[in-house]
């Protein structure tokens, strides 16, 4: 079994450059289905979720060429299937991002119903309701979603119950050829949505208002392939900003737009972290104690749920108490439960976590609950007393490229170690 082992108490400082955003790259890859031909995606992160999305596209008949570590050349002119197997959807629920493009291109799609994951039920009812408004008919058959639009998709106004990222993206992609105008109200505003709309408009789509709560998609004819660079990963960047805030020594994070971390940086400043803004970089450091502040996660531009665990790690050693409220996912506090093993004092009450800062954490064996929680546990190990061993690190590899190497380059004493499985099969 491979684990990440980190020894706390060492100096961590320097410059790190983040990759392209996982949560944009996966959707941009799906969107290439809408433009038959060869689309080149640059600044693509080399992570396992991207590899899985590559398999999904190949399963549909596309060719995916790895030009270099961060550049993919995807030819979707040969896409001749509209069915995504459960085996791939089960590995990565983001595979459902092909639903919209397949409907727009073929007027039909068969996608396995995604299961939940350990942060929540991850339903897609809002995707389905929105697509039904565009004329899509759904049947459920043995765990597969059979979607079809016999009369083609017709533009309509869809008001989302919640500013769902995935639902917004599927509706944008499904409606690029729809007759007339589609309006998505209460749309998600994440920078990854803007990146997707930008690429689709470069392909010839007509999408207005991405990044605002109301997005208008005017149906157009054929789209053409393009070359597009993935937006910088604000969550990977935020993770290293949190590392700098935690260890206190100067850490410069490059390769992303600091505007995309607006509220996070403002909250971190309130927590006593020095933030120096650059063009496409941020330098963080800290001279005094961490100050507790209340956090509540919300859709962008609110505080990102994907930064909740990393921020909880900071608050766990702040000098005072605060409350972290998770409003986006129903079960995203497992990181806090694991952090208890390292001596944190956090009481979970429903979707609130009452955090009482402790003077120091102590190293322990912990398990990665999801990709952000896993990264946050490694982060905790940087300042914990002694050795911290993080297992289930496949979660981290889904969303962080060379996470250990990047931390080592900052001086951290961290490495990937293979240890014997304590398999229970013999019992
Ligand atoms: C995307 O997930 C991201 N994943 C998540 O990042 C991120 O946490 C989330 O957006 C919120 O920002 C990718 O982009 C691949 P949602 P998504 O639809 O699209 C519920 C990470 O760590 N919901 O905005 O699934 C849903 O269960 C991952 O990189 C419905 O109930 O998020 C969740 O509780 C984790 N019905 C909430 O809404 C629906 O039809 C927000 O989901 C859709 C969503």
JSON list of N, CA and C in Angstrom, two decimals, residues 356-418:
[
{"chain": "A", "resi": 356, "resn": "UNK", "atom": "N", "xyz": [-12.06, 24.49, 18.04]},
{"chain": "A", "resi": 356, "resn": "UNK", "atom": "CA", "xyz": [-11.31, 25.14, 19.12]},
{"chain": "A", "resi": 356, "resn": "UNK", "atom": "C", "xyz": [-9.83, 24.97, 18.79]},
{"chain": "A", "resi": 357, "resn": "UNK", "atom": "N", "xyz": [-9.14, 26.05, 18.50]},
{"chain": "A", "resi": 357, "resn": "UNK", "atom": "CA", "xyz": [-7.73, 25.93, 18.14]},
{"chain": "A", "resi": 357, "resn": "UNK", "atom": "C", "xyz": [-6.91, 25.30, 19.26]},
{"chain": "A", "resi": 358, "resn": "UNK", "atom": "N", "xyz": [-5.96, 24.47, 18.88]},
{"chain": "A", "resi": 358, "resn": "UNK", "atom": "CA", "xyz": [-5.04, 23.86, 19.86]},
{"chain": "A", "resi": 358, "resn": "UNK", "atom": "C", "xyz": [-3.63, 24.38, 19.58]},
{"chain": "A", "resi": 359, "resn": "UNK", "atom": "N", "xyz": [-2.76, 24.35, 20.57]},
{"chain": "A", "resi": 359, "resn": "UNK", "atom": "CA", "xyz": [-1.41, 24.91, 20.38]},
{"chain": "A", "resi": 359, "resn": "UNK", "atom": "C", "xyz": [-0.61, 24.17, 19.31]},
{"chain": "A", "resi": 360, "resn": "UNK", "atom": "N", "xyz": [-0.83, 22.85, 19.22]},
{"chain": "A", "resi": 360, "resn": "UNK", "atom": "CA", "xyz": [-0.04, 22.10, 18.24]},
{"chain": "A", "resi": 360, "resn": "UNK", "atom": "C", "xyz": [-0.75, 20.78, 17.90]},
{"chain": "A", "resi": 361, "resn": "UNK", "atom": "N", "xyz": [-0.45, 20.25, 16.74]},
{"chain": "A", "resi": 361, "resn": "UNK", "atom": "CA", "xyz": [-0.97, 18.95, 16.33]},
{"chain": "A", "resi": 361, "resn": "UNK", "atom": "C", "xyz": [0.14, 17.92, 16.52]},
{"chain": "A", "resi": 362, "resn": "UNK", "atom": "N", "xyz": [-0.26, 16.66, 16.63]},
{"chain": "A", "resi": 362, "resn": "UNK", "atom": "CA", "xyz": [0.79, 15.63, 16.72]},
{"chain": "A", "resi": 362, "resn": "UNK", "atom": "C", "xyz": [0.62, 14.64, 15.59]},
{"chain": "A", "resi": 363, "resn": "UNK", "atom": "N", "xyz": [1.72, 14.17, 15.08]},
{"chain": "A", "resi": 363, "resn": "UNK", "atom": "CA", "xyz": [1.72, 13.25, 13.93]},
{"chain": "A", "resi": 363, "resn": "UNK", "atom": "C", "xyz": [0.97, 11.98, 14.27]},
{"chain": "A", "resi": 364, "resn": "UNK", "atom": "N", "xyz": [0.29, 11.41, 13.28]},
{"chain": "A", "resi": 364, "resn": "UNK", "atom": "CA", "xyz": [-0.46, 10.16, 13.49]},
{"chain": "A", "resi": 364, "resn": "UNK", "atom": "C", "xyz": [-0.67, 9.48, 12.15]},
{"chain": "A", "resi": 365, "resn": "UNK", "atom": "N", "xyz": [-1.18, 8.24, 12.19]},
{"chain": "A", "resi": 365, "resn": "UNK", "atom": "CA", "xyz": [-1.60, 7.56, 10.95]},
{"chain": "A", "resi": 365, "resn": "UNK", "atom": "C", "xyz": [-3.02, 8.00, 10.65]},
{"chain": "A", "resi": 366, "resn": "UNK", "atom": "N", "xyz": [-3.26, 8.53, 9.48]},
{"chain": "A", "resi": 366, "resn": "UNK", "atom": "CA", "xyz": [-4.60, 9.02, 9.11]},
{"chain": "A", "resi": 366, "resn": "UNK", "atom": "C", "xyz": [-4.93, 8.57, 7.69]},
{"chain": "A", "resi": 367, "resn": "UNK", "atom": "N", "xyz": [-6.23, 8.63, 7.36]},
{"chain": "A", "resi": 367, "resn": "UNK", "atom": "CA", "xyz": [-6.68, 8.19, 6.04]},
{"chain": "A", "resi": 367, "resn": "UNK", "atom": "C", "xyz": [-7.29, 9.36, 5.27]},
{"chain": "A", "resi": 368, "resn": "UNK", "atom": "N", "xyz": [-6.98, 9.43, 4.01]},
{"chain": "A", "resi": 368, "resn": "UNK", "atom": "CA", "xyz": [-7.49, 10.48, 3.15]},
{"chain": "A", "resi": 368, "resn": "UNK", "atom": "C", "xyz": [-8.98, 10.25, 2.87]},
{"chain": "A", "resi": 369, "resn": "UNK", "atom": "N", "xyz": [-9.88, 11.14, 3.28]},
{"chain": "A", "resi": 369, "resn": "UNK", "atom": "CA", "xyz": [-11.31, 10.91, 3.04]},
{"chain": "A", "resi": 369, "resn": "UNK", "atom": "C", "xyz": [-11.76, 11.29, 1.63]},
{"chain": "A", "resi": 370, "resn": "UNK", "atom": "N", "xyz": [-11.13, 12.33, 1.07]},
{"chain": "A", "resi": 370, "resn": "UNK", "atom": "CA", "xyz": [-11.41, 12.74, -0.32]},
{"chain": "A", "resi": 370, "resn": "UNK", "atom": "C", "xyz": [-10.19, 13.55, -0.75]},
{"chain": "A", "resi": 371, "resn": "UNK", "atom": "N", "xyz": [-10.19, 14.04, -1.99]},
{"chain": "A", "resi": 371, "resn": "UNK", "atom": "CA", "xyz": [-8.92, 14.61, -2.44]},
{"chain": "A", "resi": 371, "resn": "UNK", "atom": "C", "xyz": [-8.51, 15.85, -1.68]},
{"chain": "A", "resi": 372, "resn": "UNK", "atom": "N", "xyz": [-9.46, 16.70, -1.32]},
{"chain": "A", "resi": 372, "resn": "UNK", "atom": "CA", "xyz": [-9.08, 17.93, -0.59]},
{"chain": "A", "resi": 372, "resn": "UNK", "atom": "C", "xyz": [-8.74, 17.59, 0.86]},
{"chain": "A", "resi": 373, "resn": "UNK", "atom": "N", "xyz": [-9.48, 16.69, 1.47]},
{"chain": "A", "resi": 373, "resn": "UNK", "atom": "CA", "xyz": [-9.17, 16.28, 2.84]},
{"chain": "A", "resi": 373, "resn": "UNK", "atom": "C", "xyz": [-7.82, 15.61, 2.92]},
{"chain": "A", "resi": 374, "resn": "UNK", "atom": "N", "xyz": [-7.49, 14.84, 1.89]},
{"chain": "A", "resi": 374, "resn": "UNK", "atom": "CA", "xyz": [-6.19, 14.17, 1.88]},
{"chain": "A", "resi": 374, "resn": "UNK", "atom": "C", "xyz": [-5.05, 15.17, 1.82]},
{"chain": "A", "resi": 375, "resn": "UNK", "atom": "N", "xyz": [-5.21, 16.17, 0.93]},
{"chain": "A", "resi": 375, "resn": "UNK", "atom": "CA", "xyz": [-4.18, 17.20, 0.82]},
{"chain": "A", "resi": 375, "resn": "UNK", "atom": "C", "xyz": [-4.04, 17.95, 2.15]},
{"chain": "A", "resi": 376, "resn": "UNK", "atom": "N", "xyz": [-5.18, 18.18, 2.80]},
{"chain": "A", "resi": 376, "resn": "UNK", "atom": "CA", "xyz": [-5.16, 18.93, 4.07]},
{"chain": "A", "resi": 376, "resn": "UNK", "atom": "C", "xyz": [-4.50, 18.12, 5.18]},
{"chain": "A", "resi": 377, "resn": "UNK", "atom": "N", "xyz": [-4.63, 16.79, 5.13]},
{"chain": "A", "resi": 377, "resn": "UNK", "atom": "CA", "xyz": [-3.96, 15.96, 6.16]},
{"chain": "A", "resi": 377, "resn": "UNK", "atom": "C", "xyz": [-2.45, 15.99, 5.96]},
{"chain": "A", "resi": 378, "resn": "UNK", "atom": "N", "xyz": [-2.01, 15.97, 4.71]},
{"chain": "A", "resi": 378, "resn": "UNK", "atom": "CA", "xyz": [-0.56, 16.08, 4.46]},
{"chain": "A", "resi": 378, "resn": "UNK", "atom": "C", "xyz": [-0.08, 17.44, 4.96]},
{"chain": "A", "resi": 379, "resn": "UNK", "atom": "N", "xyz": [-0.88, 18.45, 4.70]},
{"chain": "A", "resi": 379, "resn": "UNK", "atom": "CA", "xyz": [-0.58, 19.82, 5.13]},
{"chain": "A", "resi": 379, "resn": "UNK", "atom": "C", "xyz": [-0.43, 19.87, 6.66]},
{"chain": "A", "resi": 380, "resn": "UNK", "atom": "N", "xyz": [-1.38, 19.21, 7.35]},
{"chain": "A", "resi": 380, "resn": "UNK", "atom": "CA", "xyz": [-1.32, 19.19, 8.83]},
{"chain": "A", "resi": 380, "resn": "UNK", "atom": "C", "xyz": [-0.02, 18.55, 9.30]},
{"chain": "A", "resi": 381, "resn": "UNK", "atom": "N", "xyz": [0.40, 17.52, 8.56]},
{"chain": "A", "resi": 381, "resn": "UNK", "atom": "CA", "xyz": [1.63, 16.81, 8.93]},
{"chain": "A", "resi": 381, "resn": "UNK", "atom": "C", "xyz": [2.86, 17.69, 8.88]},
{"chain": "A", "resi": 382, "resn": "UNK", "atom": "N", "xyz": [2.79, 18.76, 8.05]},
{"chain": "A", "resi": 382, "resn": "UNK", "atom": "CA", "xyz": [3.96, 19.64, 7.92]},
{"chain": "A", "resi": 382, "resn": "UNK", "atom": "C", "xyz": [4.29, 20.34, 9.23]},
{"chain": "A", "resi": 383, "resn": "UNK", "atom": "N", "xyz": [3.26, 20.57, 10.05]},
{"chain": "A", "resi": 383, "resn": "UNK", "atom": "CA", "xyz": [3.48, 21.32, 11.30]},
{"chain": "A", "resi": 383, "resn": "UNK", "atom": "C", "xyz": [3.23, 20.45, 12.53]},
{"chain": "A", "resi": 384, "resn": "UNK", "atom": "N", "xyz": [2.83, 19.18, 12.30]},
{"chain": "A", "resi": 384, "resn": "UNK", "atom": "CA", "xyz": [2.54, 18.31, 13.45]},
{"chain": "A", "resi": 384, "resn": "UNK", "atom": "C", "xyz": [3.86, 17.82, 14.06]},
{"chain": "A", "resi": 385, "resn": "UNK", "atom": "N", "xyz": [3.79, 17.47, 15.32]},
{"chain": "A", "resi": 385, "resn": "UNK", "atom": "CA", "xyz": [4.98, 16.98, 16.00]},
{"chain": "A", "resi": 385, "resn": "UNK", "atom": "C", "xyz": [5.21, 15.52, 15.63]},
{"chain": "A", "resi": 386, "resn": "UNK", "atom": "N", "xyz": [6.32, 15.22, 15.00]},
{"chain": "A", "resi": 386, "resn": "UNK", "atom": "CA", "xyz": [6.60, 13.83, 14.64]},
{"chain": "A", "resi": 386, "resn": "UNK", "atom": "C", "xyz": [6.16, 13.48, 13.22]},
{"chain": "A", "resi": 387, "resn": "UNK", "atom": "N", "xyz": [5.88, 12.18, 13.03]},
{"chain": "A", "resi": 387, "resn": "UNK", "atom": "CA", "xyz": [5.59, 11.65, 11.69]},
{"chain": "A", "resi": 387, "resn": "UNK", "atom": "C", "xyz": [4.08, 11.49, 11.49]},
{"chain": "A", "resi": 388, "resn": "UNK", "atom": "N", "xyz": [3.60, 11.91, 10.33]},
{"chain": "A", "resi": 388, "resn": "UNK", "atom": "CA", "xyz": [2.20, 11.66, 9.94]},
{"chain": "A", "resi": 388, "resn": "UNK", "atom": "C", "xyz": [2.22, 10.78, 8.69]},
{"chain": "A", "resi": 389, "resn": "UNK", "atom": "N", "xyz": [1.41, 9.73, 8.72]},
{"chain": "A", "resi": 389, "resn": "UNK", "atom": "CA", "xyz": [1.31, 8.84, 7.56]},
{"chain": "A", "resi": 389, "resn": "UNK", "atom": "C", "xyz": [-0.11, 8.92, 7.02]},
{"chain": "A", "resi": 390, "resn": "UNK", "atom": "N", "xyz": [-0.23, 9.32, 5.76]},
{"chain": "A", "resi": 390, "resn": "UNK", "atom": "CA", "xyz": [-1.56, 9.47, 5.15]},
{"chain": "A", "resi": 390, "resn": "UNK", "atom": "C", "xyz": [-1.77, 8.33, 4.16]},
{"chain": "A", "resi": 391, "resn": "UNK", "atom": "N", "xyz": [-2.83, 7.56, 4.35]},
{"chain": "A", "resi": 391, "resn": "UNK", "atom": "CA", "xyz": [-3.12, 6.46, 3.41]},
{"chain": "A", "resi": 391, "resn": "UNK", "atom": "C", "xyz": [-4.31, 6.84, 2.52]},
{"chain": "A", "resi": 392, "resn": "UNK", "atom": "N", "xyz": [-4.70, 5.92, 1.65]},
{"chain": "A", "resi": 392, "resn": "UNK", "atom": "CA", "xyz": [-5.74, 6.18, 0.63]},
{"chain": "A", "resi": 392, "resn": "UNK", "atom": "C", "xyz": [-5.38, 7.39, -0.22]},
{"chain": "A", "resi": 393, "resn": "UNK", "atom": "N", "xyz": [-4.10, 7.46, -0.59]},
{"chain": "A", "resi": 393, "resn": "UNK", "atom": "CA", "xyz": [-3.64, 8.68, -1.28]},
{"chain": "A", "resi": 393, "resn": "UNK", "atom": "C", "xyz": [-4.05, 8.71, -2.74]},
{"chain": "A", "resi": 394, "resn": "UNK", "atom": "N", "xyz": [-4.74, 7.65, -3.22]},
{"chain": "A", "resi": 394, "resn": "UNK", "atom": "CA", "xyz": [-5.26, 7.73, -4.59]},
{"chain": "A", "resi": 394, "resn": "UNK", "atom": "C", "xyz": [-6.22, 8.91, -4.74]},
{"chain": "A", "resi": 395, "resn": "UNK", "atom": "N", "xyz": [-6.87, 9.25, -3.61]},
{"chain": "A", "resi": 395, "resn": "UNK", "atom": "CA", "xyz": [-7.76, 10.43, -3.66]},
{"chain": "A", "resi": 395, "resn": "UNK", "atom": "C", "xyz": [-6.97, 11.68, -4.07]},
{"chain": "A", "resi": 396, "resn": "UNK", "atom": "N", "xyz": [-5.79, 11.81, -3.47]},
{"chain": "A", "resi": 396, "resn": "UNK", "atom": "CA", "xyz": [-4.97, 13.02, -3.73]},
{"chain": "A", "resi": 396, "resn": "UNK", "atom": "C", "xyz": [-4.51, 13.03, -5.19]},
{"chain": "A", "resi": 397, "resn": "UNK", "atom": "N", "xyz": [-4.15, 11.85, -5.70]},
{"chain": "A", "resi": 397, "resn": "UNK", "atom": "CA", "xyz": [-3.63, 11.76, -7.08]},
{"chain": "A", "resi": 397, "resn": "UNK", "atom": "C", "xyz": [-4.70, 12.08, -8.11]},
{"chain": "A", "resi": 398, "resn": "UNK", "atom": "N", "xyz": [-5.97, 12.03, -7.69]},
{"chain": "A", "resi": 398, "resn": "UNK", "atom": "CA", "xyz": [-7.06, 12.37, -8.63]},
{"chain": "A", "resi": 398, "resn": "UNK", "atom": "C", "xyz": [-7.00, 13.85, -9.01]},
{"chain": "A", "resi": 399, "resn": "UNK", "atom": "N", "xyz": [-6.54, 14.69, -8.07]},
{"chain": "A", "resi": 399, "resn": "UNK", "atom": "CA", "xyz": [-6.66, 16.13, -8.33]},
{"chain": "A", "resi": 399, "resn": "UNK", "atom": "C", "xyz": [-5.39, 16.93, -8.15]},
{"chain": "A", "resi": 400, "resn": "UNK", "atom": "N", "xyz": [-4.32, 16.29, -7.68]},
{"chain": "A", "resi": 400, "resn": "UNK", "atom": "CA", "xyz": [-3.08, 17.04, -7.47]},
{"chain": "A", "resi": 400, "resn": "UNK", "atom": "C", "xyz": [-1.94, 16.37, -8.23]},
{"chain": "A", "resi": 401, "resn": "UNK", "atom": "N", "xyz": [-1.33, 17.10, -9.14]},
{"chain": "A", "resi": 401, "resn": "UNK", "atom": "CA", "xyz": [-0.18, 16.57, -9.89]},
{"chain": "A", "resi": 401, "resn": "UNK", "atom": "C", "xyz": [1.10, 16.80, -9.10]},
{"chain": "A", "resi": 402, "resn": "UNK", "atom": "N", "xyz": [1.83, 15.70, -8.85]},
{"chain": "A", "resi": 402, "resn": "UNK", "atom": "CA", "xyz": [3.14, 15.79, -8.19]},
{"chain": "A", "resi": 402, "resn": "UNK", "atom": "C", "xyz": [3.05, 16.58, -6.87]},
{"chain": "A", "resi": 403, "resn": "UNK", "atom": "N", "xyz": [2.03, 16.26, -6.07]},
{"chain": "A", "resi": 403, "resn": "UNK", "atom": "CA", "xyz": [1.81, 17.01, -4.81]},
{"chain": "A", "resi": 403, "resn": "UNK", "atom": "C", "xyz": [3.00, 16.87, -3.88]},
{"chain": "A", "resi": 404, "resn": "UNK", "atom": "N", "xyz": [3.50, 15.65, -3.74]},
{"chain": "A", "resi": 404, "resn": "UNK", "atom": "CA", "xyz": [4.64, 15.40, -2.85]},
{"chain": "A", "resi": 404, "resn": "UNK", "atom": "C", "xyz": [5.88, 16.12, -3.38]},
{"chain": "A", "resi": 405, "resn": "UNK", "atom": "N", "xyz": [6.14, 16.00, -4.69]},
{"chain": "A", "resi": 405, "resn": "UNK", "atom": "CA", "xyz": [7.33, 16.65, -5.26]},
{"chain": "A", "resi": 405, "resn": "UNK", "atom": "C", "xyz": [7.28, 18.17, -5.06]},
{"chain": "A", "resi": 406, "resn": "UNK", "atom": "N", "xyz": [6.09, 18.74, -5.23]},
{"chain": "A", "resi": 406, "resn": "UNK", "atom": "CA", "xyz": [5.98, 20.20, -5.08]},
{"chain": "A", "resi": 406, "resn": "UNK", "atom": "C", "xyz": [6.26, 20.62, -3.63]},
{"chain": "A", "resi": 407, "resn": "UNK", "atom": "N", "xyz": [5.77, 19.79, -2.68]},
{"chain": "A", "resi": 407, "resn": "UNK", "atom": "CA", "xyz": [6.03, 20.11, -1.26]},
{"chain": "A", "resi": 407, "resn": "UNK", "atom": "C", "xyz": [7.51, 19.93, -0.94]},
{"chain": "A", "resi": 408, "resn": "UNK", "atom": "N", "xyz": [8.12, 18.86, -1.50]},
{"chain": "A", "resi": 408, "resn": "UNK", "atom": "CA", "xyz": [9.55, 18.64, -1.24]},
{"chain": "A", "resi": 408, "resn": "UNK", "atom": "C", "xyz": [10.38, 19.81, -1.78]},
{"chain": "A", "resi": 409, "resn": "UNK", "atom": "N", "xyz": [9.94, 20.33, -2.95]},
{"chain": "A", "resi": 409, "resn": "UNK", "atom": "CA", "xyz": [10.69, 21.45, -3.56]},
{"chain": "A", "resi": 409, "resn": "UNK", "atom": "C", "xyz": [10.60, 22.69, -2.66]},
{"chain": "A", "resi": 410, "resn": "UNK", "atom": "N", "xyz": [9.60, 22.70, -1.77]},
{"chain": "A", "resi": 410, "resn": "UNK", "atom": "CA", "xyz": [9.49, 23.82, -0.83]},
{"chain": "A", "resi": 410, "resn": "UNK", "atom": "C", "xyz": [10.25, 23.51, 0.46]},
{"chain": "A", "resi": 411, "resn": "UNK", "atom": "N", "xyz": [10.88, 22.35, 0.51]},
{"chain": "A", "resi": 411, "resn": "UNK", "atom": "CA", "xyz": [11.68, 22.02, 1.68]},
{"chain": "A", "resi": 411, "resn": "UNK", "atom": "C", "xyz": [11.03, 21.05, 2.65]},
{"chain": "A", "resi": 412, "resn": "UNK", "atom": "N", "xyz": [9.80, 20.63, 2.32]},
{"chain": "A", "resi": 412, "resn": "UNK", "atom": "CA", "xyz": [9.10, 19.73, 3.26]},
{"chain": "A", "resi": 412, "resn": "UNK", "atom": "C", "xyz": [9.78, 18.36, 3.29]},
{"chain": "A", "resi": 413, "resn": "UNK", "atom": "N", "xyz": [9.77, 17.74, 4.47]},
{"chain": "A", "resi": 413, "resn": "UNK", "atom": "CA", "xyz": [10.30, 16.37, 4.58]},
{"chain": "A", "resi": 413, "resn": "UNK", "atom": "C", "xyz": [9.11, 15.43, 4.37]},
{"chain": "A", "resi": 414, "resn": "UNK", "atom": "N", "xyz": [8.85, 15.11, 3.12]},
{"chain": "A", "resi": 414, "resn": "UNK", "atom": "CA", "xyz": [7.66, 14.32, 2.77]},
{"chain": "A", "resi": 414, "resn": "UNK", "atom": "C", "xyz": [8.03, 13.38, 1.63]},
{"chain": "A", "resi": 415, "resn": "UNK", "atom": "N", "xyz": [7.41, 12.19, 1.65]},
{"chain": "A", "resi": 415, "resn": "UNK", "atom": "CA", "xyz": [7.69, 11.24, 0.57]},
{"chain": "A", "resi": 415, "resn": "UNK", "atom": "C", "xyz": [6.58, 10.22, 0.45]},
{"chain": "A", "resi": 416, "resn": "UNK", "atom": "N", "xyz": [6.58, 9.55, -0.69]},
{"chain": "A", "resi": 416, "resn": "UNK", "atom": "CA", "xyz": [5.63, 8.45, -0.90]},
{"chain": "A", "resi": 416, "resn": "UNK", "atom": "C", "xyz": [6.35, 7.16, -0.52]},
{"chain": "A", "resi": 417, "resn": "UNK", "atom": "N", "xyz": [5.72, 6.38, 0.32]},
{"chain": "A", "resi": 417, "resn": "UNK", "atom": "CA", "xyz": [6.36, 5.17, 0.83]},
{"chain": "A", "resi": 417, "resn": "UNK", "atom": "C", "xyz": [5.42, 3.99, 0.64]},
{"chain": "A", "resi": 418, "resn": "UNK", "atom": "N", "xyz": [5.97, 2.86, 0.22]},
{"chain": "A", "resi": 418, "resn": "UNK", "atom": "CA", "xyz": [5.14, 1.66, 0.11]},
{"chain": "A", "resi": 418, "resn": "UNK", "atom": "C", "xyz": [5.30, 0.85, 1.39]}
]
